[in-house]
Coordinates of C-alpha atoms and ligand atoms in Angstrom, one line a residue:
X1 CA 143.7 81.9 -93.2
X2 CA 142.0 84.9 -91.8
X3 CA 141.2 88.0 -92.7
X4 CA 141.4 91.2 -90.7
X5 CA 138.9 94.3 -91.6
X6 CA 139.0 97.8 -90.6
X7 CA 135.3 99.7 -92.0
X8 CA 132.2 101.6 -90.8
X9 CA 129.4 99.6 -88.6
X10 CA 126.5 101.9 -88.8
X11 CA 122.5 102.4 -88.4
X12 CA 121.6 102.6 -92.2
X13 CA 117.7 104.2 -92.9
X14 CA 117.4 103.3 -96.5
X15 CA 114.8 103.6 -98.9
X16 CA 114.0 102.2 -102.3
X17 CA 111.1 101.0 -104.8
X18 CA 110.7 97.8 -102.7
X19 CA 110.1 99.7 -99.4
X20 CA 112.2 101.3 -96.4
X21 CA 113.9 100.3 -93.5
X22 CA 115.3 102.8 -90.5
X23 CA 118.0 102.2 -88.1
X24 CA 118.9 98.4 -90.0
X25 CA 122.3 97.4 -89.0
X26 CA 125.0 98.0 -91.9
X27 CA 128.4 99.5 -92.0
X28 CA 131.3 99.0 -94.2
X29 CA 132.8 96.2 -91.9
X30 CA 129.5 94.7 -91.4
X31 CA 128.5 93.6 -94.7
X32 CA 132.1 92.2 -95.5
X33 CA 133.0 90.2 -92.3
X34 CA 129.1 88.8 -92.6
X35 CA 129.6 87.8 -96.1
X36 CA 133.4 86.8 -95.4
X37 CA 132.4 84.6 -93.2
X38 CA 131.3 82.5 -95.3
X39 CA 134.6 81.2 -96.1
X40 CA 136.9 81.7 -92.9
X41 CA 137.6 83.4 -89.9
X42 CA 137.4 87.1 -89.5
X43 CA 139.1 89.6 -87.2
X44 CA 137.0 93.1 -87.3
X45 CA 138.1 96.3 -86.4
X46 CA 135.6 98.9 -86.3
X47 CA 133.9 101.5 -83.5
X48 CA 130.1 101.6 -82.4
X49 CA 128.5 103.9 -79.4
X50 CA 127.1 103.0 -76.6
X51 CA 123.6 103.2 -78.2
X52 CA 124.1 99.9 -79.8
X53 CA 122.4 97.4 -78.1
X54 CA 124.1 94.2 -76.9
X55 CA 121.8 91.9 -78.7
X56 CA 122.7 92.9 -81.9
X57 CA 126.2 91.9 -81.6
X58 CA 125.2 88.8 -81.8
X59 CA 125.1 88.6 -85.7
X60 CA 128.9 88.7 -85.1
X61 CA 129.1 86.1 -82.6
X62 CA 126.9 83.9 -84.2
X63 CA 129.1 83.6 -87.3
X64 CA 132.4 83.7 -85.4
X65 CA 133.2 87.1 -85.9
X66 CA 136.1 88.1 -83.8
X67 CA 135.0 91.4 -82.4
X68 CA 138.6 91.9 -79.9
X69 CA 139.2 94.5 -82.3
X70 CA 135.6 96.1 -81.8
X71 CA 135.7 99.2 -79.8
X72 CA 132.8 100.8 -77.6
X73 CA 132.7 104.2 -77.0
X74 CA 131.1 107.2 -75.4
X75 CA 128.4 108.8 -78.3
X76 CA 126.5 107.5 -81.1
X77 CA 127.2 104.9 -83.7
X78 CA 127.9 105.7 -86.9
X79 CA 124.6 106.7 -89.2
X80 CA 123.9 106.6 -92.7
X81 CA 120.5 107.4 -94.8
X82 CA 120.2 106.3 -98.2
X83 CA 118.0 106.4 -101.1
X84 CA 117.8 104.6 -104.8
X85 CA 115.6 105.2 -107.3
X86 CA 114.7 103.8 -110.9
X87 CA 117.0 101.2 -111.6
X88 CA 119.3 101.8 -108.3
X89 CA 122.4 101.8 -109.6
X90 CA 122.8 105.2 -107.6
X91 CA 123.0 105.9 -103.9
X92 CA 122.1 108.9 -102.6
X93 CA 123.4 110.0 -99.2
X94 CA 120.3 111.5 -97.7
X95 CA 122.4 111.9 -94.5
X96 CA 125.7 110.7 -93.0
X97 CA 125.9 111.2 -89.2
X98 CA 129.8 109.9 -88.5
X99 CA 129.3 110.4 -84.9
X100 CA 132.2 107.9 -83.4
X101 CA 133.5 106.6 -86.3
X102 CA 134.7 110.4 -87.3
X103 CA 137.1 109.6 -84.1
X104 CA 137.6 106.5 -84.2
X105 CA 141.7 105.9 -83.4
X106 CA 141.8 102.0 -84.1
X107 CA 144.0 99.7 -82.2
X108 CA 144.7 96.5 -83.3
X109 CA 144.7 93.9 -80.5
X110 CA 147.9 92.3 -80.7
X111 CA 146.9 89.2 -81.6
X112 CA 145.6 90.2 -85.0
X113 CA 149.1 91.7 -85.8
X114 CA 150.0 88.3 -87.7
X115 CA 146.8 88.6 -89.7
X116 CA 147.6 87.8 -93.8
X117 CA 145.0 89.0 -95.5
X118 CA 143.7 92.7 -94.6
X119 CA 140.6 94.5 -95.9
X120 CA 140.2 98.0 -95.6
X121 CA 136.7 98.6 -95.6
X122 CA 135.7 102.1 -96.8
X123 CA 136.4 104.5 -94.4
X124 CA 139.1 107.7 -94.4
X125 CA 142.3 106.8 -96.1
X126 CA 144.1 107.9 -93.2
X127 CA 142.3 105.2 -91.0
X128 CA 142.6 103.0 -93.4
X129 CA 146.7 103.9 -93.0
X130 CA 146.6 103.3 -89.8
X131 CA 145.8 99.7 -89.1
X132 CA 148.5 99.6 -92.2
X133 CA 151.3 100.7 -90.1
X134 CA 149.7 98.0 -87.3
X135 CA 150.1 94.8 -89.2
X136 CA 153.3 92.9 -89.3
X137 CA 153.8 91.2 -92.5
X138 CA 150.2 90.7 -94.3
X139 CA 150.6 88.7 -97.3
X140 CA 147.8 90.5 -99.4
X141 CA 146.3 94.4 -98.5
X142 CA 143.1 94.9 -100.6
X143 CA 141.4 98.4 -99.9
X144 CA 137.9 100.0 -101.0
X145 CA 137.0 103.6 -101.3
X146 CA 134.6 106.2 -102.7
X147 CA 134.0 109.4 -104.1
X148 CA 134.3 111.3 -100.8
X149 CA 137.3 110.7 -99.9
X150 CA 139.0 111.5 -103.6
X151 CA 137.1 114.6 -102.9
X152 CA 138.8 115.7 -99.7
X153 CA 141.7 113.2 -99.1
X154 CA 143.5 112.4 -102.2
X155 CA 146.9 112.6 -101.0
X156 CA 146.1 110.4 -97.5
X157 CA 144.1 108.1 -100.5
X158 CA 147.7 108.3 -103.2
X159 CA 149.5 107.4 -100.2
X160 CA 147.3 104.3 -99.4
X161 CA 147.7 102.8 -103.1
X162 CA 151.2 102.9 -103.0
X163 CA 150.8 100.1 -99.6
X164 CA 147.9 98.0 -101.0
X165 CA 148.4 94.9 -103.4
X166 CA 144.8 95.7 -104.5
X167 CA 141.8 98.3 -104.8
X168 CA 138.1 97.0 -105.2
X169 CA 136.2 100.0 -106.3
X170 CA 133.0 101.2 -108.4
X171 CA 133.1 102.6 -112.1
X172 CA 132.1 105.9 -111.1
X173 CA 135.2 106.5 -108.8
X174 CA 137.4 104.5 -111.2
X175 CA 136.8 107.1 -113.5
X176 CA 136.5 110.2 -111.2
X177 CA 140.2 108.9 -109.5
X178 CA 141.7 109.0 -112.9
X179 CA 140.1 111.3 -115.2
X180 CA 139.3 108.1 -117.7
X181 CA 136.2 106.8 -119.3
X182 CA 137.3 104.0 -120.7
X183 CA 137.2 101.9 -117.7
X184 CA 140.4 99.4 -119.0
X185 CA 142.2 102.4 -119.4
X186 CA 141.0 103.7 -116.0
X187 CA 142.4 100.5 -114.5
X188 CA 145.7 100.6 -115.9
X189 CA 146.1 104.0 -114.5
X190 CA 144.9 103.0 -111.0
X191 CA 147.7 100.2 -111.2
X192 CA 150.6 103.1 -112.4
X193 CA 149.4 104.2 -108.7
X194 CA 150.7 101.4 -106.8
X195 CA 148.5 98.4 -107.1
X196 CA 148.9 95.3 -108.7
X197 CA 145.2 94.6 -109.4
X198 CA 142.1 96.7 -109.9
X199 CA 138.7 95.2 -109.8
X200 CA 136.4 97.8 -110.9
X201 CA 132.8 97.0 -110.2
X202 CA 129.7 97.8 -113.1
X203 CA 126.5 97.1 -110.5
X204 CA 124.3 95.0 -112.6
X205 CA 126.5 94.9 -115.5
X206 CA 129.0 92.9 -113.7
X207 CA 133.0 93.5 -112.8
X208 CA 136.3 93.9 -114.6
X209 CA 139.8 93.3 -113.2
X210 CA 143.0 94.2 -114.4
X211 CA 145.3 91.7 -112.7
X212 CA 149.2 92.4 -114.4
X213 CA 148.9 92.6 -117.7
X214 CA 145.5 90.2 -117.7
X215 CA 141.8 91.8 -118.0
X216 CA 138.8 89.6 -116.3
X217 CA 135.4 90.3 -116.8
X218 CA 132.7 88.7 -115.5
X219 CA 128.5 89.5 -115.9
X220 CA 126.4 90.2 -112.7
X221 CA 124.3 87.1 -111.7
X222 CA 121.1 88.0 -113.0
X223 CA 118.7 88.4 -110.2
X224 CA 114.6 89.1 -111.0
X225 CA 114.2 90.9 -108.1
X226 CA 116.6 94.4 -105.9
X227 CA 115.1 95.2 -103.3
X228 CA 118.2 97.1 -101.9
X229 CA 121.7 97.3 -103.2
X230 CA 122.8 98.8 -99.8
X231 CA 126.3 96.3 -99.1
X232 CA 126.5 94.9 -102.0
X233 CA 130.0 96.3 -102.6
X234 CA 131.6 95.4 -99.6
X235 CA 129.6 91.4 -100.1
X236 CA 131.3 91.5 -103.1
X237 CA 134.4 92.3 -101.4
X238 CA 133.9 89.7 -98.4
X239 CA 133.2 87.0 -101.2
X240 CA 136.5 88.1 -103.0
X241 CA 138.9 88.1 -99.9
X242 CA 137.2 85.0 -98.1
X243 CA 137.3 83.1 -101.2
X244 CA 141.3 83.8 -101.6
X245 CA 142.2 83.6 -97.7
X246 CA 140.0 80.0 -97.7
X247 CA 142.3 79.3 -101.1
X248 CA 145.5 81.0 -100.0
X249 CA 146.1 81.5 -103.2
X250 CA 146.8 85.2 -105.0
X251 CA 147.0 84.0 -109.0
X252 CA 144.9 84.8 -111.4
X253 CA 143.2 82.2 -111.7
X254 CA 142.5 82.3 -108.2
X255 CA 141.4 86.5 -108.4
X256 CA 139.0 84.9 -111.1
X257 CA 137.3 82.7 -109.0
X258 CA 137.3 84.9 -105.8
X259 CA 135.5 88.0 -108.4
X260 CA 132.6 84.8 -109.0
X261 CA 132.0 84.4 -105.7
X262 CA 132.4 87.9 -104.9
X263 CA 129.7 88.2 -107.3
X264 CA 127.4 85.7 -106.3
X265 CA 127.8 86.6 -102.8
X266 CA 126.6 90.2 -103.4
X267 CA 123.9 88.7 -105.3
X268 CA 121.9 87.2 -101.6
X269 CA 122.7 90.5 -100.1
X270 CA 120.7 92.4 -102.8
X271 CA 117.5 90.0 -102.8
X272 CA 116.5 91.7 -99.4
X273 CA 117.0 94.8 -97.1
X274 CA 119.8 95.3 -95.2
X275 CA 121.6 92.0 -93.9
X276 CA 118.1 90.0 -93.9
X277 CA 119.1 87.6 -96.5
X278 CA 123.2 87.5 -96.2
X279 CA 122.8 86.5 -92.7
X280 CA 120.5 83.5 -93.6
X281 CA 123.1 82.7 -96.8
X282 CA 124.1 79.1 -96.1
X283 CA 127.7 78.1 -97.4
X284 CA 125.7 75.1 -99.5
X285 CA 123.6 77.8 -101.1
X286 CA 126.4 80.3 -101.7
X287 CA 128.5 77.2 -104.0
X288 CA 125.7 75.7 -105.8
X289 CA 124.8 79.6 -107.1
X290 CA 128.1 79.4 -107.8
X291 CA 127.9 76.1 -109.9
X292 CA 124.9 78.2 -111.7
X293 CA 126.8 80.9 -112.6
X294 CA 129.6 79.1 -113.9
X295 CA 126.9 77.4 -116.1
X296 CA 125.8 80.5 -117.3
X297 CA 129.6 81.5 -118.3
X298 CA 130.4 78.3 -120.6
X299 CA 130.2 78.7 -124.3
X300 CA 130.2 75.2 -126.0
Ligands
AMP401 P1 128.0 99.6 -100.3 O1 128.6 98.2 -100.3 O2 128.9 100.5 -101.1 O3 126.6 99.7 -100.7 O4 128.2 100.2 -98.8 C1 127.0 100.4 -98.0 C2 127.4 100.7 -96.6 O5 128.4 101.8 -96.5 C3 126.3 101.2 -95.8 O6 125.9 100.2 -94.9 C4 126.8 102.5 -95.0 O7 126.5 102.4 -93.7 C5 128.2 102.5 -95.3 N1 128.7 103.9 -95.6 C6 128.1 104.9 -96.2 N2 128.9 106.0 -96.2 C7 130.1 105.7 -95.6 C8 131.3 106.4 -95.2 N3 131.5 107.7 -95.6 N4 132.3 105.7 -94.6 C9 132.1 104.4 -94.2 N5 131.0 103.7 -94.5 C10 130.0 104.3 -95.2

């Protein structure tokens, strides 16, 4: 089954210990659909500028990506500059240019009304709203966000929870959403706010999920070398969603499963800068890290 995503698609300038890239291509929508991918076909929805030159749409053609839903505009594409230090577990927004994604009105072609499984990538709640009220009968709506928007559109953000059947978001807005520390307790009270399951992610210390009344928690894959976390969260994501629309399954034994390969996914994207190593991920390589990791996890 596919899956339809709505996010940024940006010029990231990030800099970290391992060295700094300007104007790489990155973006919300374009980490997830590259890393989704991986698993099935994907419908994006997203805005760039006429600045963006042709031949980099190819990384979406290349992989399938169906772009119908990809808008080009008068102005600039969305920009973001980024920095991590020490153990960069931290972003810091240098600068965040959203140039035509601030006005970006999406409309879904019609033929990805039927779509099943729906992403919304972070971007404003009330985007992400919009492509809501576009889709006909989606069997699972999984949405990310971050600290901006509970800072200046918590209601448009309350509203959104009460649509989705999921939320994939980091500890630090799990906690800044509901006033909680404790990060089970946090996800219980993101569920009282309309979704079924919360997968709360811990960077290098791995993920937890409350899925009904079940809690999973799974470790990070332990990599020896971050060079940049940039997209990691919405690999994760793409890994997660793929895994279940290739599966068409929603259990929980399926969520479990779709947060390992979310994980391992993520894990490529990290090795290198931007989408230099996702893009060169090979479905063979993304399964047997997965046969490590699941190594890793037994206990005899
Ligand atoms: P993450 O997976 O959380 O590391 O997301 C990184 C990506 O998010 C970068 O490629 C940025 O271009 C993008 N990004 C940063 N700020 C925003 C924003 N306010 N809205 C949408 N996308 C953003």
């Amino acid at each position: 089954m596919s899956v339809l995503v709505v996010g940024s698609i940006a010029f990231d300038t990030v800099e970290t210990p391992f060295g700094k890239v300007e104007g790489a291509l990155g973006g919300s929508a374009t980490f997830f659909s590259c890393a989704a991918s991986l698993f099935t076909d994907i419908r994006l929805v997203g805005v760039i500028g006429r600045d963006f030159p042709e031949e980099r749409l190819k990384i979406f053609s290349e992989r399938g990506i169906d772009t119908a839903g990809l808008q080009i505009v008068d102005g600039d594409t969305f920009n973001w500059t980024g920095r991590y230090e020490g153990d960069m577990s931290q972003a810091e927004t240098v600068e965040v240019n959203l140039n035509v994604f601030g006005t970006f009105d999406p409309i879904l072609p019609d033929s990805y009304r039927d779509s099943e499984f729906v992403f919304l990538a972070n971007g404003a709640p009330a985007l992400q709203l919009k492509v809501l009220d576009q889709v006909q009968k989606p069997k699972l709506i999984v949405c990310d966000t971050m600290n901006l928007w509970i800072d200046t559109a918590l209601d448009d953000l309350k509203a959104l929870l009460r649509r989705v059947d999921g939320i994939i978001l980091n500890d630090g807005e799990a906690r800044m959403l509901t006033g909680q520390d404790n990060l089970v307790v946090a996800g219980r009270a993101i569920r009282e706010m309309g979704p079924t399951f919360v997968v709360i992610k811990k960077g290098e210390h791995g993920g937890l999920a409350i899925v009904g009344d079940d809690i999973i928690s799974l470790p990070a894959y332990p990599l020896p070398v971050v060079k940049d976390p940039t997209g990691a969260g919405d690999s994760f994501a793409g890994g997660f969603m793929g895994y279940l629309a290739e599966a068409g399954a929603i259990d929980a034994a399926a969520m479990k499963k779709a947060i390992a390969y979310g994980t391992v996914t993520a894990s490529f994207t990290v090795e290198d800068f931007s989408l230099d190593r996702l893009h060169n991920v090979t479905r063979e390589e993304l399964d047997g890290r997965l046969a490590e990791f699941s190594e890793l996890l037994t206990i005899r």
